[in-house]
PDB file of C-alpha atoms in Angstrom:
ATOM      1  CA  MET X1361      -0.126  -0.250  -0.103  1.00 87.00           C
ATOM      2  CA  THR X1362       1.117   3.415  -0.443  1.00 91.00           C
ATOM      3  CA  PHE X1363       0.901   7.159   0.060  1.00 94.00           C
ATOM      4  CA  ASP X1364       0.016   9.311  -2.918  1.00 96.00           C
ATOM      5  CA  LEU X1365      -0.166  13.231  -2.851  1.00 96.00           C
ATOM      6  CA  TYR X1366       0.218  16.118  -5.996  1.00 97.00           C
ATOM      7  CA  VAL X1367       1.468  19.150  -5.451  1.00 97.00           C
ATOM      8  CA  TRP X1368       1.472  22.243  -8.223  1.00 96.00           C
ATOM      9  CA  HIS X1369       1.612  25.885  -8.543  1.00 95.00           C
ATOM     10  CA  GLU X1370      -1.958  27.371  -8.867  1.00 92.00           C
ATOM     11  CA  PRO X1371      -2.319  31.417  -9.439  1.00 90.00           C
ATOM     12  CA  ALA X1372      -5.689  31.561  -7.464  1.00 88.00           C
ATOM     13  CA  PRO X1373      -6.856  28.995  -4.718  1.00 88.00           C
ATOM     14  CA  ILE X1374      -9.337  25.948  -6.081  1.00 89.00           C
ATOM     15  CA  SER X1375     -11.266  23.644  -4.724  1.00 91.00           C
ATOM     16  CA  ALA X1376     -10.754  19.495  -4.192  1.00 92.00           C
ATOM     17  CA  ASP X1377     -13.244  18.659  -6.792  1.00 93.00           C
ATOM     18  CA  ALA X1378     -10.635  21.596  -9.472  1.00 93.00           C
ATOM     19  CA  ALA X1379      -7.863  19.557  -8.189  1.00 94.00           C
ATOM     20  CA  GLU X1380      -8.728  16.332  -8.681  1.00 95.00           C
ATOM     21  CA  ALA X1381     -10.080  17.230 -12.236  1.00 96.00           C
ATOM     22  CA  LYS X1382      -6.525  18.737 -13.001  1.00 95.00           C
ATOM     23  CA  VAL X1383      -4.597  15.094 -11.848  1.00 96.00           C
ATOM     24  CA  ARG X1384      -7.128  13.123 -13.894  1.00 96.00           C
ATOM     25  CA  GLU X1385      -6.805  15.587 -17.077  1.00 96.00           C
ATOM     26  CA  GLY X1386      -2.731  16.215 -16.662  1.00 94.00           C
ATOM     27  CA  ARG X1387      -3.234  20.288 -16.642  1.00 89.00           C
ATOM     28  CA  PHE X1388      -0.588  22.141 -15.744  1.00 96.00           C
ATOM     29  CA  ARG X1389       1.608  24.979 -15.825  1.00 95.00           C
ATOM     30  CA  ALA X1390       5.047  25.251 -15.294  1.00 97.00           C
ATOM     31  CA  HIS X1391       6.460  26.870 -12.273  1.00 97.00           C
ATOM     32  CA  PRO X1392      10.406  27.550 -10.747  1.00 97.00           C
ATOM     33  CA  ALA X1393       8.853  26.487  -7.371  1.00 96.00           C
ATOM     34  CA  VAL X1394       8.016  23.327  -8.342  1.00 97.00           C
ATOM     35  CA  PRO X1395      11.390  21.664  -9.238  1.00 98.00           C
ATOM     36  CA  ALA X1396      12.695  23.964  -6.173  1.00 98.00           C
ATOM     37  CA  PHE X1397      10.451  22.347  -4.055  1.00 97.00           C
ATOM     38  CA  ARG X1398      11.534  18.843  -5.614  1.00 97.00           C
ATOM     39  CA  ASP X1399      14.733  19.245  -4.474  1.00 97.00           C
ATOM     40  CA  ASP X1400      13.860  20.390  -0.626  1.00 97.00           C
ATOM     41  CA  LEU X1401      12.329  17.434  -0.376  1.00 96.00           C
ATOM     42  CA  LEU X1402      15.115  15.067  -1.684  1.00 95.00           C
ATOM     43  CA  ARG X1403      17.432  16.833   0.645  1.00 94.00           C
ATOM     44  CA  ARG X1404      14.755  15.907   3.533  1.00 94.00           C
ATOM     45  CA  PHE X1405      14.235  12.096   2.570  1.00 94.00           C
ATOM     46  CA  PRO X1406      17.150  11.808   0.068  1.00 92.00           C
ATOM     47  CA  PRO X1407      15.492   8.486  -2.392  1.00 88.00           C
ATOM     48  CA  GLN X1408      19.374   5.978  -1.299  1.00 80.00           C
ATOM     49  CA  GLN X1409      17.788   6.316   2.879  1.00 70.00           C
ATOM     50  CA  ALA X1410      17.831   3.834   4.878  1.00 63.00           C
ATOM     51  CA  PRO X1411      14.867   2.814   5.589  1.00 72.00           C
ATOM     52  CA  GLY X1412      12.951   4.189   2.747  1.00 86.00           C
ATOM     53  CA  VAL X1413      10.168   6.582   2.260  1.00 92.00           C
ATOM     54  CA  TRP X1414      10.015   6.385  -1.776  1.00 92.00           C
ATOM     55  CA  THR X1415       8.220   4.132  -3.485  1.00 91.00           C
ATOM     56  CA  MET X1416       9.452   5.383  -6.246  1.00 90.00           C
ATOM     57  CA  THR X1417      11.838   8.898  -6.707  1.00 91.00           C
ATOM     58  CA  PRO X1418       9.699  11.473  -8.451  1.00 93.00           C
ATOM     59  CA  ASP X1419      10.495  12.558 -12.514  1.00 94.00           C
ATOM     60  CA  THR X1420      12.167  16.151 -12.392  1.00 95.00           C
ATOM     61  CA  SER X1421       8.652  18.262 -13.706  1.00 97.00           C
ATOM     62  CA  ASP X1422       8.701  22.090 -13.986  1.00 97.00           C
ATOM     63  CA  SER X1423       5.372  21.744 -13.617  1.00 98.00           C
ATOM     64  CA  VAL X1424       3.366  18.810 -11.148  1.00 98.00           C
ATOM     65  CA  LEU X1425       4.831  15.911  -8.513  1.00 98.00           C
ATOM     66  CA  ALA X1426       3.485  12.438  -8.442  1.00 97.00           C
ATOM     67  CA  LEU X1427       4.632  11.889  -4.905  1.00 97.00           C
ATOM     68  CA  SER X1428       4.398   7.986  -3.506  1.00 95.00           C
ATOM     69  CA  CYS X1429       5.457   6.661  -0.379  1.00 95.00           C
ATOM     70  CA  VAL X1430       5.518   3.419   1.947  1.00 94.00           C
ATOM     71  CA  TRP X1431       2.375   3.648   4.015  1.00 93.00           C
ATOM     72  CA  SER X1432       4.517   3.242   7.050  1.00 92.00           C
ATOM     73  CA  ARG X1433       5.872   6.351   6.732  1.00 92.00           C
ATOM     74  CA  ALA X1434       2.957   8.327   5.337  1.00 93.00           C
ATOM     75  CA  GLY X1435       2.072  11.024   8.267  1.00 93.00           C
ATOM     76  CA  GLU X1436       6.008  11.662   8.994  1.00 93.00           C
ATOM     77  CA  PHE X1437       5.998  12.242   5.086  1.00 94.00           C
ATOM     78  CA  GLY X1438       2.488  13.817   4.971  1.00 94.00           C
ATOM     79  CA  ASP X1439       3.276  16.465   7.652  1.00 94.00           C
ATOM     80  CA  ALA X1440       6.645  16.827   5.737  1.00 95.00           C
ATOM     81  CA  VAL X1441       5.167  17.632   2.166  1.00 95.00           C
ATOM     82  CA  ARG X1442       2.547  19.764   3.483  1.00 94.00           C
ATOM     83  CA  THR X1443       4.505  22.079   5.338  1.00 93.00           C
ATOM     84  CA  LEU X1444       6.868  21.818   2.528  1.00 95.00           C
ATOM     85  CA  ALA X1445       4.381  23.040  -0.411  1.00 95.00           C
ATOM     86  CA  ALA X1446       3.473  25.787   2.131  1.00 92.00           C
ATOM     87  CA  GLU X1447       6.590  27.277   1.810  1.00 93.00           C
ATOM     88  CA  HIS X1448       7.139  26.965  -2.014  1.00 95.00           C
ATOM     89  CA  GLY X1449       3.473  28.181  -2.105  1.00 92.00           C
ATOM     90  CA  LEU X1450       2.714  25.045  -4.176  1.00 95.00           C
ATOM     91  CA  VAL X1451      -1.108  23.207  -3.746  1.00 94.00           C
ATOM     92  CA  CYS X1452      -0.780  19.604  -2.350  1.00 95.00           C
ATOM     93  CA  TYR X1453      -3.527  17.310  -3.566  1.00 96.00           C
ATOM     94  CA  GLU X1454      -3.808  13.697  -1.423  1.00 94.00           C
ATOM     95  CA  PRO X1455      -6.179  12.027  -4.246  1.00 94.00           C
ATOM     96  CA  GLY X1456      -6.828   8.875  -1.740  1.00 91.00           C
ATOM     97  CA  THR X1457      -9.232  10.768   0.200  1.00 92.00           C
ATOM     98  CA  HIS X1458     -10.154  14.243  -1.901  1.00 92.00           C
ATOM     99  CA  LEU X1459      -8.064  16.896   0.301  1.00 91.00           C
ATOM    100  CA  LEU X1460      -6.399  19.832  -0.778  1.00 91.00           C
ATOM    101  CA  ASP X1461      -3.976  20.949   1.372  1.00 81.00           C
ATOM    102  CA  PRO X1462      -2.443  23.480   1.679  1.00 64.00           C
ATOM    103  CA  ASN X1463      -4.903  25.992  -1.494  1.00 55.00           C
ATOM    104  CA  ALA X1464      -1.671  28.203  -0.860  1.00 54.00           C
ATOM    105  CA  PRO X1465      -2.112  31.753  -1.740  1.00 50.00           C
ATOM    106  CA  ALA X1466      -1.006  32.338  -5.343  1.00 45.00           C
ATOM    107  CA  GLN X1467       2.550  33.717  -5.582  1.00 43.00           C
TER     108      GLN X1467
END
């Protein structure tokens, strides 16, 4: 079992339904905060760290990151991702529970 999150930039607040539609349709715009967030997240959770958190290392992207971690680390990982996303002004969507957190302000 995995814990999955998506992180991207939105210029204005959106709803969880709109976030889900964006994930399904893959409609994301590039923003420099996305690769900066990935770099910071990989410093926090290095791919080669044991015991590992990643089920797969997120691909490099300038528009959206699909993040997947092992279920046993979901709490720690989710808290870190949401905090870091807020620091970078990014939206974080959890499709398993249909939660959009945080709905970051435009930057």
